[in-house]
XYZ file of C-alpha atoms in Angstrom:
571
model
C 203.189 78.211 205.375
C 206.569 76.030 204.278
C 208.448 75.383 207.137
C 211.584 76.075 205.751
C 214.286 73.133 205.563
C 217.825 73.089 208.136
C 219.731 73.317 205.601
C 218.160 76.259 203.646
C 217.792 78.557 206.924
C 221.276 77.764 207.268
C 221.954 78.800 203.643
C 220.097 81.906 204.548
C 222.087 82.960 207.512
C 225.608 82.199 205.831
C 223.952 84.763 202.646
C 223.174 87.058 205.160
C 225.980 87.165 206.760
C 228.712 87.742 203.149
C 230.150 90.999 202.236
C 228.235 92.903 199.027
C 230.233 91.656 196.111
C 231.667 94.462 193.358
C 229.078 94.746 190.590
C 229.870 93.227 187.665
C 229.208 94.800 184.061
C 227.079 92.033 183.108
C 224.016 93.749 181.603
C 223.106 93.443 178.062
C 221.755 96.731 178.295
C 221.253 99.493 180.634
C 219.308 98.723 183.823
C 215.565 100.069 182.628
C 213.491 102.216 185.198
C 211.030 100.539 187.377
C 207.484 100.492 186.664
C 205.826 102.173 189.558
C 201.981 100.609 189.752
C 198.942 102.045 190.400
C 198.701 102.110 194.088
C 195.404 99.592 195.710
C 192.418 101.352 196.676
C 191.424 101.507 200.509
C 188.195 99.980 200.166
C 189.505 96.818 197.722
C 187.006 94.182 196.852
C 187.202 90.289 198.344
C 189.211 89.094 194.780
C 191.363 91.844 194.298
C 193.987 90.056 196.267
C 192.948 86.570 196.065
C 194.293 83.252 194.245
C 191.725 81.442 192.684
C 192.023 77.781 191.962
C 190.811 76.092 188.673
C 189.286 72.800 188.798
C 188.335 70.791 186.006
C 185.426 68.589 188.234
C 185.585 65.505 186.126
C 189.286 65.405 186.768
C 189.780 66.620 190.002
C 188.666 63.631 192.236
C 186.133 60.940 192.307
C 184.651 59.236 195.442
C 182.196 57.191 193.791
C 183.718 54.899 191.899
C 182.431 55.963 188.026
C 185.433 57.179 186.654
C 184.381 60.880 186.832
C 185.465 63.345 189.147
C 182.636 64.737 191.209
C 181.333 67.218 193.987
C 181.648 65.046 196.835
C 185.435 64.876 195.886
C 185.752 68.492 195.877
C 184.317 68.953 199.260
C 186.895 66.307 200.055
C 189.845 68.509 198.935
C 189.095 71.287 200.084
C 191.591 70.906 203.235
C 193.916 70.003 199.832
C 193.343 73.991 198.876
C 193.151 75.307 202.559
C 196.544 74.136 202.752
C 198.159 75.189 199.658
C 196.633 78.704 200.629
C 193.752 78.993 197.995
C 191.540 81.955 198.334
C 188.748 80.856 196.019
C 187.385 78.227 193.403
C 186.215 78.470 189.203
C 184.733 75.647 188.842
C 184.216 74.967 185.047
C 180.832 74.001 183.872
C 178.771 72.067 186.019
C 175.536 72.506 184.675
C 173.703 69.238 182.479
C 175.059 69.096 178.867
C 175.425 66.589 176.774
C 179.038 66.912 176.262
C 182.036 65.725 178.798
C 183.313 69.146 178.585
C 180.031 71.078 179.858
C 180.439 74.248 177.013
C 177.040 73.288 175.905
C 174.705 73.443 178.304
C 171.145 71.861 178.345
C 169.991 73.035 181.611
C 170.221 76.222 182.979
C 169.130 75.299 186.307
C 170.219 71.108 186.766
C 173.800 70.392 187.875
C 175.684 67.544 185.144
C 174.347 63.695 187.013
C 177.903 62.921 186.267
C 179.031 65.213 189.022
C 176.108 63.933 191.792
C 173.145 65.776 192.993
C 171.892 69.422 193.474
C 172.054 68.448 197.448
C 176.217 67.321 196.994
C 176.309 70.816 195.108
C 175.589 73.095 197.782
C 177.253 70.777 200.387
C 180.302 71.885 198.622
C 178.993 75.477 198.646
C 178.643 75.644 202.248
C 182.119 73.819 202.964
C 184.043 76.075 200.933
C 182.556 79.026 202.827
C 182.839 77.143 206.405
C 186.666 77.052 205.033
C 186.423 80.767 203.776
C 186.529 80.080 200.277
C 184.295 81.718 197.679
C 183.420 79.789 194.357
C 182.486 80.795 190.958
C 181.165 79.416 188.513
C 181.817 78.758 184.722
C 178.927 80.677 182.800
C 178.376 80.604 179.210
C 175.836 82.662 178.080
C 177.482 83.344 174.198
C 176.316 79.905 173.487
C 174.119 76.955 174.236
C 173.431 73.117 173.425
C 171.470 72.249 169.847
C 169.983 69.882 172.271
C 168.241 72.447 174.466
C 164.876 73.011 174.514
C 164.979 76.352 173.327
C 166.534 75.332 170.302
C 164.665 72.924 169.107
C 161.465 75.224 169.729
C 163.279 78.172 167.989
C 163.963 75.552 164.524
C 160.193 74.308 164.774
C 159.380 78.143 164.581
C 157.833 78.445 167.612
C 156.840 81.595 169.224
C 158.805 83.408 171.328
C 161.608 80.879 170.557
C 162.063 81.528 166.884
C 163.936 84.380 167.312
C 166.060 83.111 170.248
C 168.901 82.359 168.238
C 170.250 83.911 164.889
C 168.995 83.134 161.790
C 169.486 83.662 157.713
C 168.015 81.948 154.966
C 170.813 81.593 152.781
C 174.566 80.322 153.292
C 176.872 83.957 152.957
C 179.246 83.526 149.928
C 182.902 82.804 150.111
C 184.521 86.824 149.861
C 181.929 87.827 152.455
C 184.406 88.014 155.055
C 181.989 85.306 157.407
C 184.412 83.094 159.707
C 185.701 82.622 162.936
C 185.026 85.345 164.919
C 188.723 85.402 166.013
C 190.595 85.237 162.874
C 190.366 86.458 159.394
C 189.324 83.334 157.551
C 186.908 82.942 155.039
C 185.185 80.145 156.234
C 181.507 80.867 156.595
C 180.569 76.895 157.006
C 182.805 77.702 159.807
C 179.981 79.545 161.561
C 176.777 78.875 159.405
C 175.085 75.992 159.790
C 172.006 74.230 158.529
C 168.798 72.686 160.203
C 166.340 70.694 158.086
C 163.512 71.472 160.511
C 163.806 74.884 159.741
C 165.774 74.946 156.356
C 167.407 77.775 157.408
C 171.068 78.250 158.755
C 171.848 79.096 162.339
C 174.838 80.971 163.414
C 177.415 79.217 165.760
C 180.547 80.260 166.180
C 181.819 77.562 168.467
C 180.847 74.896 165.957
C 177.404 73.333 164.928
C 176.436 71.621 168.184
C 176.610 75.122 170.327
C 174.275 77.739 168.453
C 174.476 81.307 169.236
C 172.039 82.951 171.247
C 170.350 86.099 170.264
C 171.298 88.112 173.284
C 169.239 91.270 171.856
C 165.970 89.408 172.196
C 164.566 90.836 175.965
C 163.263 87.359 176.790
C 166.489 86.002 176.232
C 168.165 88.759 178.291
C 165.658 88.286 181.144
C 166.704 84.885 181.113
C 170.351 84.758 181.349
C 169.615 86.938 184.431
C 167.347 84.736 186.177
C 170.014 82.114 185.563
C 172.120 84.092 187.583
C 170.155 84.969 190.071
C 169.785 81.272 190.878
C 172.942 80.288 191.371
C 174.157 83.671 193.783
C 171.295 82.371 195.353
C 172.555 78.966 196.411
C 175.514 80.877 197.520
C 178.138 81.059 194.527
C 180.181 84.079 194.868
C 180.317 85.078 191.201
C 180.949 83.950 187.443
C 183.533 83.090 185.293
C 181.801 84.586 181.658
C 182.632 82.041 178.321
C 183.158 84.006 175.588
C 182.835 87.548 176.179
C 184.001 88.906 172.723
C 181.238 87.176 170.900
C 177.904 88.132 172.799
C 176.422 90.216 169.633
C 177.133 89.525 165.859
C 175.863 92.420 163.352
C 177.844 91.067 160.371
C 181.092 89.652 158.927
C 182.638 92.413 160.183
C 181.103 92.756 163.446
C 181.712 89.662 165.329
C 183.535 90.398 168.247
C 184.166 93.049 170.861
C 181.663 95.361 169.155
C 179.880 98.189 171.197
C 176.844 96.722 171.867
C 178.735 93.846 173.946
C 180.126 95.993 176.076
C 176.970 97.425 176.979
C 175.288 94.199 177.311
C 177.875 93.341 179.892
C 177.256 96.214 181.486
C 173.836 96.037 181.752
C 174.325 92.337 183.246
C 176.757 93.356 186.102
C 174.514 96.202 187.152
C 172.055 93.256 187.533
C 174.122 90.933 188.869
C 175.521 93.762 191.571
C 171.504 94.437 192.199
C 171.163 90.873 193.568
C 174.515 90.993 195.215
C 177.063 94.240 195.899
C 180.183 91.521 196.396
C 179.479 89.172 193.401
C 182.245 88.891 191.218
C 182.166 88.573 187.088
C 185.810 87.609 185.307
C 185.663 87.640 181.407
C 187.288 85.385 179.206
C 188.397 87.972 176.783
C 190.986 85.972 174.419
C 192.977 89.068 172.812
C 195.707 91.759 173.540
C 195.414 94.081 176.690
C 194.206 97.280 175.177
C 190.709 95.265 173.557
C 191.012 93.148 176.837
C 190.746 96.268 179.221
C 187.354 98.089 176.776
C 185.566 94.740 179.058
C 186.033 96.949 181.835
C 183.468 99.406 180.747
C 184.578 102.909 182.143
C 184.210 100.593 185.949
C 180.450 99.883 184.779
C 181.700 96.295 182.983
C 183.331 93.119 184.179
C 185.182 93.600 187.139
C 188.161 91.565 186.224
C 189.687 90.141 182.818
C 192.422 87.401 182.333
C 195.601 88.713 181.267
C 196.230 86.221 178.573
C 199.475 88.141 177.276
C 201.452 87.413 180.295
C 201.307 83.703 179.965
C 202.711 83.870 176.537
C 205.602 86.259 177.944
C 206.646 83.958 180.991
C 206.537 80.879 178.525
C 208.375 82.866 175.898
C 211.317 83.555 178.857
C 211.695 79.665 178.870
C 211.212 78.830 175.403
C 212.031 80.745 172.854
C 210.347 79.006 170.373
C 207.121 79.328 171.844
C 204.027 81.088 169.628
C 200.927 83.316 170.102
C 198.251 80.852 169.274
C 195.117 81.820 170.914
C 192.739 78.934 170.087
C 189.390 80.942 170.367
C 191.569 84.786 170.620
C 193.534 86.641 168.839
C 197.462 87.610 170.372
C 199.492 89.502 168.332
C 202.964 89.482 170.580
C 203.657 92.473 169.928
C 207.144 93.413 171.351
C 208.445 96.875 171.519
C 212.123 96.015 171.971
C 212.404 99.058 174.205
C 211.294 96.956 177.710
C 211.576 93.413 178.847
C 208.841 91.589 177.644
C 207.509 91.203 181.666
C 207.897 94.441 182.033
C 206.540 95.774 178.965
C 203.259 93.793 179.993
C 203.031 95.041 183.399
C 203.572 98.663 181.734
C 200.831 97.823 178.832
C 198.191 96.743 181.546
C 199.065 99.959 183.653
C 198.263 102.505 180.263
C 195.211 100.867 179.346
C 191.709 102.351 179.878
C 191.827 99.806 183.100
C 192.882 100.006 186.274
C 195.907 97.643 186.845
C 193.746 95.529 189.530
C 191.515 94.624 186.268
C 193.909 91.966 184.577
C 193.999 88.643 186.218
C 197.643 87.135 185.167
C 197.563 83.140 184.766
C 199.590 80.658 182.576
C 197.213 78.303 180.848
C 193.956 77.410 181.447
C 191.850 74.194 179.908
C 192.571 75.453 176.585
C 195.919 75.476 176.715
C 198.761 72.667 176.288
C 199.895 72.195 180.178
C 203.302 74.662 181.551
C 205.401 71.320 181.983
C 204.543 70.026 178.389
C 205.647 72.975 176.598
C 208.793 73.255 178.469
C 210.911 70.151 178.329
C 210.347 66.869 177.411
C 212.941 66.064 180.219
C 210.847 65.424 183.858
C 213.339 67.287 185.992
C 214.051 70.248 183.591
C 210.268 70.571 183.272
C 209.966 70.782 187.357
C 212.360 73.398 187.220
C 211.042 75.169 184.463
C 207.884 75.035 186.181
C 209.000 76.312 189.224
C 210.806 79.233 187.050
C 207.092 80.155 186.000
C 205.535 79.957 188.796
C 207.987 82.650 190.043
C 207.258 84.971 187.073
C 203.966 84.719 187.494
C 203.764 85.612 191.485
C 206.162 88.482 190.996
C 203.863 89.955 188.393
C 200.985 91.453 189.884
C 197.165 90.964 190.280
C 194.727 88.428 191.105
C 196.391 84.778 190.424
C 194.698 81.867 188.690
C 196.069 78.602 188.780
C 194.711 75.584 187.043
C 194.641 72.700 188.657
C 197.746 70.836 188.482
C 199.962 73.387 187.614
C 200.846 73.152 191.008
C 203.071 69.850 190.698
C 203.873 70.681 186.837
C 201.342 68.314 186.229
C 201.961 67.447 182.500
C 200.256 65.901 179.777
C 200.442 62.824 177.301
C 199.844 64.172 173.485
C 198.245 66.809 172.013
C 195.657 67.084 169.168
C 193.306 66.812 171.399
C 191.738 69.171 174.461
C 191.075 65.560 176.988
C 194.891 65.663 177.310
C 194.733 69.304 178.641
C 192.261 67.785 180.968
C 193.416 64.705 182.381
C 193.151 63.386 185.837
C 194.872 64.929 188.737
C 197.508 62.907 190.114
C 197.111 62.883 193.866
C 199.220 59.727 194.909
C 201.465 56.727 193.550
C 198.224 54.022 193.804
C 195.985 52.879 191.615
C 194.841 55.886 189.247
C 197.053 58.394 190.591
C 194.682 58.285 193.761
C 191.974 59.998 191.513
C 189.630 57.292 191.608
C 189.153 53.673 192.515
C 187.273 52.884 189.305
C 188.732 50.443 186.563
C 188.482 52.673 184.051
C 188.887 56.550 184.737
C 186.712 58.768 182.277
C 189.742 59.646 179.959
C 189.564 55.871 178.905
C 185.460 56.060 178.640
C 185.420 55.966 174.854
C 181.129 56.644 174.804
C 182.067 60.367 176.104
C 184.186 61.367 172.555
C 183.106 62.017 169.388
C 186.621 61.083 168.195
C 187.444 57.775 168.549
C 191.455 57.535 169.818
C 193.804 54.440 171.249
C 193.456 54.489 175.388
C 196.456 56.356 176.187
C 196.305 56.638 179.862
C 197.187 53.512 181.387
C 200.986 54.051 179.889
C 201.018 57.893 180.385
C 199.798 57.166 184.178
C 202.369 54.431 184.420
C 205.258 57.194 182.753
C 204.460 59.459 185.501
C 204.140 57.316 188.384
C 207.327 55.663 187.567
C 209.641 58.616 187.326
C 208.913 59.602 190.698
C 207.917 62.973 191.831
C 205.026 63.510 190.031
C 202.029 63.210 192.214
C 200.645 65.919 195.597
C 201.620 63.139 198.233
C 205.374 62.900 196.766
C 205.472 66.502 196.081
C 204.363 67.238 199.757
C 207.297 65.338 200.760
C 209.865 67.473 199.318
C 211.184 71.090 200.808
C 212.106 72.425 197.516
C 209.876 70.631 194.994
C 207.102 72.771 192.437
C 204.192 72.520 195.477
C 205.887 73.598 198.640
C 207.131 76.438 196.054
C 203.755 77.200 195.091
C 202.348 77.077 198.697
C 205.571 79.446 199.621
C 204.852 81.473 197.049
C 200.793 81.785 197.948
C 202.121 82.814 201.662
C 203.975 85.433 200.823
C 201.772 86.964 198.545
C 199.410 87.356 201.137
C 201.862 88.735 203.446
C 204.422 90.900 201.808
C 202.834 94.293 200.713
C 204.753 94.413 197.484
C 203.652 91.392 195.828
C 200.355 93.089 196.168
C 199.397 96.037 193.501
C 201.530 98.378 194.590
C 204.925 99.717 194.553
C 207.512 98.949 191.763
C 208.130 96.457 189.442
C 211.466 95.924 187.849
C 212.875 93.588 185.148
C 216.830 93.261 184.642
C 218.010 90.829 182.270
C 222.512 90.203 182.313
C 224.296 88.912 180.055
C 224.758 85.275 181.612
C 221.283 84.075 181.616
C 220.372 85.286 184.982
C 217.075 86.859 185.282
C 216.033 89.558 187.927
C 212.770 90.559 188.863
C 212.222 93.568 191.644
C 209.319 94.313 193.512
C 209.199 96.953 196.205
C 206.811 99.087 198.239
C 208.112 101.352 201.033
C 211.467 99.683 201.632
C 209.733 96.001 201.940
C 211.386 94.481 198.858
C 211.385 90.902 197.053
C 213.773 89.825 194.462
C 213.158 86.817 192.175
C 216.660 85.544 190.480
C 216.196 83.138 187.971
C 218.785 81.629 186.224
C 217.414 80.823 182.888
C 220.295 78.866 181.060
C 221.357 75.417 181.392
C 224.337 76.093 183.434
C 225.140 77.204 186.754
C 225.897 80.926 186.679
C 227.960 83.067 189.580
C 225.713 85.648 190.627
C 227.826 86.502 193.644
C 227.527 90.300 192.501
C 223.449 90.297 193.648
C 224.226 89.279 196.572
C 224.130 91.529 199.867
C 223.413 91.734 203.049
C 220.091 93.412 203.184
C 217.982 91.067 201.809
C 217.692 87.217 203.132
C 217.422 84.120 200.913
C 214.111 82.743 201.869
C 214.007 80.915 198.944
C 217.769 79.222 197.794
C 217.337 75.684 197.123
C 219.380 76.156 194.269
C 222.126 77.752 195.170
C 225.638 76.749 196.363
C 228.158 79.196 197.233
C 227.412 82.245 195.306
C 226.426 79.540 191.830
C 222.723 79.359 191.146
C 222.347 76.160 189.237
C 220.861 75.421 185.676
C 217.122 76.488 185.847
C 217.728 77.534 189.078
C 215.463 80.036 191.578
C 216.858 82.123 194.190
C 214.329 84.260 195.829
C 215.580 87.603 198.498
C 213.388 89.741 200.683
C 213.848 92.718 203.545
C 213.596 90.946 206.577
């Protein structure tokens, strides 16, 4: 819990203590009605409520000395995640593949070398549970490695493997409609590709090294769920599922989120829940909320999907300029005009065919460019920003993912390519940003890439460390910086019943930049005021005497400065 600064419980009481200011006729429009969410149900499961944490593993931290983050270093910081008030872990893929990103698996049933043994695995297991922390796993079951096993059986025509994956003996014609399953291009190289052993072309819509499986062969079926079985087994509390959209393909114009995938997910959770009632499946499903919520399945699907929409909306509040690109998804940002765009999600998620505790909100994940990137080039207007984010996201509600780093506005060094997404954390101002004691950290481990680039950590580590304020220990340090926000934030989440599901959920924007976002549940009440232009505004006229400012950092007087946060609650 932050132990709140002299100065800003001091700030609080002087707040407390002012006379309600006259209202000023500031709004750009009239103040909209409050979405009023589906109330929680008595008997809520372990995640409905929780904050999950997502760690890259090669980048998170490395106590051996090779460059690559591993399990051993997770175990390490797990008091790291105890602390900042992290419920439970999504680990991204561990399993052997011969890629550094994991996507392709070779083994279904190895952990990657480059991460340490099966022993150092369930070490980790058992220490996040000592520490009441659940972990899930990354689980891609759309896809697999052209350098499994299987595959190479299925292109040597081998029985039962032949028909593992899917198959055609000619290339489809340009016109066709074959392409990317999430986009309308007519690109069926894209997705077709050829193998001499077999001369036939496989389908892979994730690129030539990461063939399809045929997920309506039984033996393949059977499979994925003895997978499963054998990790709940050594203890992991659930899965995060790769891919969802793309399980079946029927055609050019059956590619994604067809009928038959929703049944084969539910078929897989009614398995998975036969094994174990409290394990816990999360889809990646890449597109708007009403396609996003069929993953659901009538409450015989996934139990949770990520909310990708909101991310785009909180980023969109702080750049304007900021697009829909869904690198393996399809977003259409759709606005109505008639709500604020936060509020128009929270309302969108509430009239789907899901229940409101389905959609996870987050703001990037490892596919995305990193918060503080996109925001400002600027350090300090990019910690602010951050913190500005952070804010939208914690008022919206659900079950939280944060990726790791996004915690210190952990930025990045280029784009053009996904490493910089996935770059070491930066835990302290020595050598490596205290992520490992290696030479050379895996970013700068040229073998693992099939692109070939100039090393551009040493000077974007050097940047960072330079400008101060950038790493965990630093961040620690500091009453008001994006951390102790985030750990403040976590806290009261936990303990304030209307940052939980439900209650209402309000979005005023005025005419002076100021942002105001209401939640309430039975006269407990949280307001979020963020000032979202680049000059201190007066917002003397939302202040009053009911509410405390718990969070105020930036404010002085009744001015909340540029990119400034001012968070009241009900005592």
């Amino acid at each position: 819990m932050l132990k709140t600064s002299l100065s800003c419980l001091m700030l609080a009481l002087a707040l407390s203590g002012c006379k309600p200011a006259p209202q000023q006729a500031s709004h750009d429009s009239a103040v909209p009605e409050a979405t009023t969410l589906s109330p929680a149900t008595a008997d809520a499961p372990w995640w409905q409520d929780a904050v999950f944490y997502q760690i890259w593993p090669r980048s998170f931290y490395d106590t051996n000395g090779d460059g690559h983050g591993d399990f051993n270093g997770m175990t390490a910081k797990l008091p790291y995640l105890q602390e900042l008030g992290i419920d439970a872990i999504w680990l991204t893929p561990m399993f052997e593949a011969p890629s550094y990103h994991g996507y392709d698996f070779t083994e279904f049933y190895q952990v990657e070398t480059d991460y340490g043994s099966m022993a150092e695995f369930e070490t980790f297991i058992q220490a996040a549970d000592d520490k009441g922390m659940k972990v899930i796993l990354d689980l891609v079951i759309n896809h697999i490695s052209r350098e499994h096993e299987w595959f190479r059986l299925s292109a040597e025509g081998v029985a039962p493997y032949r028909d593992y994956f899917v198959w055609r003996k000619d290339l489809p014609a340009k016109g066709e409609g074959w392409g990317y399953a999430w986009d309308q291009s007519d690109k069926p190289e894209a997705v077709w590709h050829f193998d001499e052993r077999r001369g036939e072309y496989y389908y892979a819509a994730f690129g030539a090294t990461q063939p399809d499986l045929n997920l309506q062969h039984p033996d393949v079926v059977a499979e994925m769920k003895k997978m499963a079985k054998f990790w709940l087994d050594k203890g992991v509390a659930g899965f995060r599922l790769d891919a969802v959209r793309f399980v079946m393909e029927t055609g050019p114009e059956g590619q994604a989120d067809l009928p038959e995938t929703i049944d084969y997910w539910r078929d897989f959770n009614a398995y998975v829940k036969s094994v174990n009632p409290e394990a816990y499946l999360v889809g990646e499903a890449w597109v708007d909320i009403p396609v996003a919520a069929e993953y659901w399945g009538n409450g015989e699907g996934l139990d949770q999907g990520f909310d990708f929409e909101v991310g785009y909306k909180i980023l969109g509040q702080l750049l304007p300029t900021v697009g829909n690109e869904a690198q393996f998804g399809t977003i259409s940002g759709t606005q109505s005009g008639e709500l604020h765009p936060l509020q128009e999600n929270v309302q969108r998620r509430q009239q789907s065919n899901a229940p409101l505790a389905f959609f996870s909100p987050f703001l990037t994940n490892h596919d995305q460019e990193r918060v503080a990137y996109q925001l400002a080039s600027e350090p300090k207007i990019a910690q602010q920003k951050a913190k500005l984010a952070a804010a939208m996201l914690f008022s919206s509600p659900g079950t939280k993912y944060i990726y790791y780093g996004e915690e210190i506005g952990l930025t990045q060094a280029n784009t053009g390519h996904d490493v910089y997404k996935r770059a070491p954390m930066l835990w302290s101002t020595q050598t490596q940003g205290g992520f490992t004691p290696a030479t050379l950290s895996w970013v700068e481990q040229a073998e693992l890439f099939t692109q070939q680039f100039e090393n551009w950590w040493p000077a974007f580590l050097q940047q960072q460390l330079a400008q101060g304020g950038s790493t965990v220990a630093e961040q620690q340090a500091q009453p008001d910086s994006v951390w102790r926000l985030y750990q403040w934030l976590i806290a009261q989440k936990k303990q304030r019943p209307e940052l939980k599901l439900a209650g209402n959920y309000q979005v005023t924007e005025l005419a002076n930049g100021i942002l105001q976002i209401e939640r309430e549940l039975n006269g407990s009440k949280t307001r979020f005021v963020l000032n979202l232009s680049d000059s201190a505004q007066d917002i003397s006229s939302l202040l009053n005497t009911e509410q405390t400012a718990n969070w105020a950092f930036d404010l002085q007087s009744n001015m909340l400065a540029a990119y400034g946060l001012l968070i009241l609650q009900t005592p």
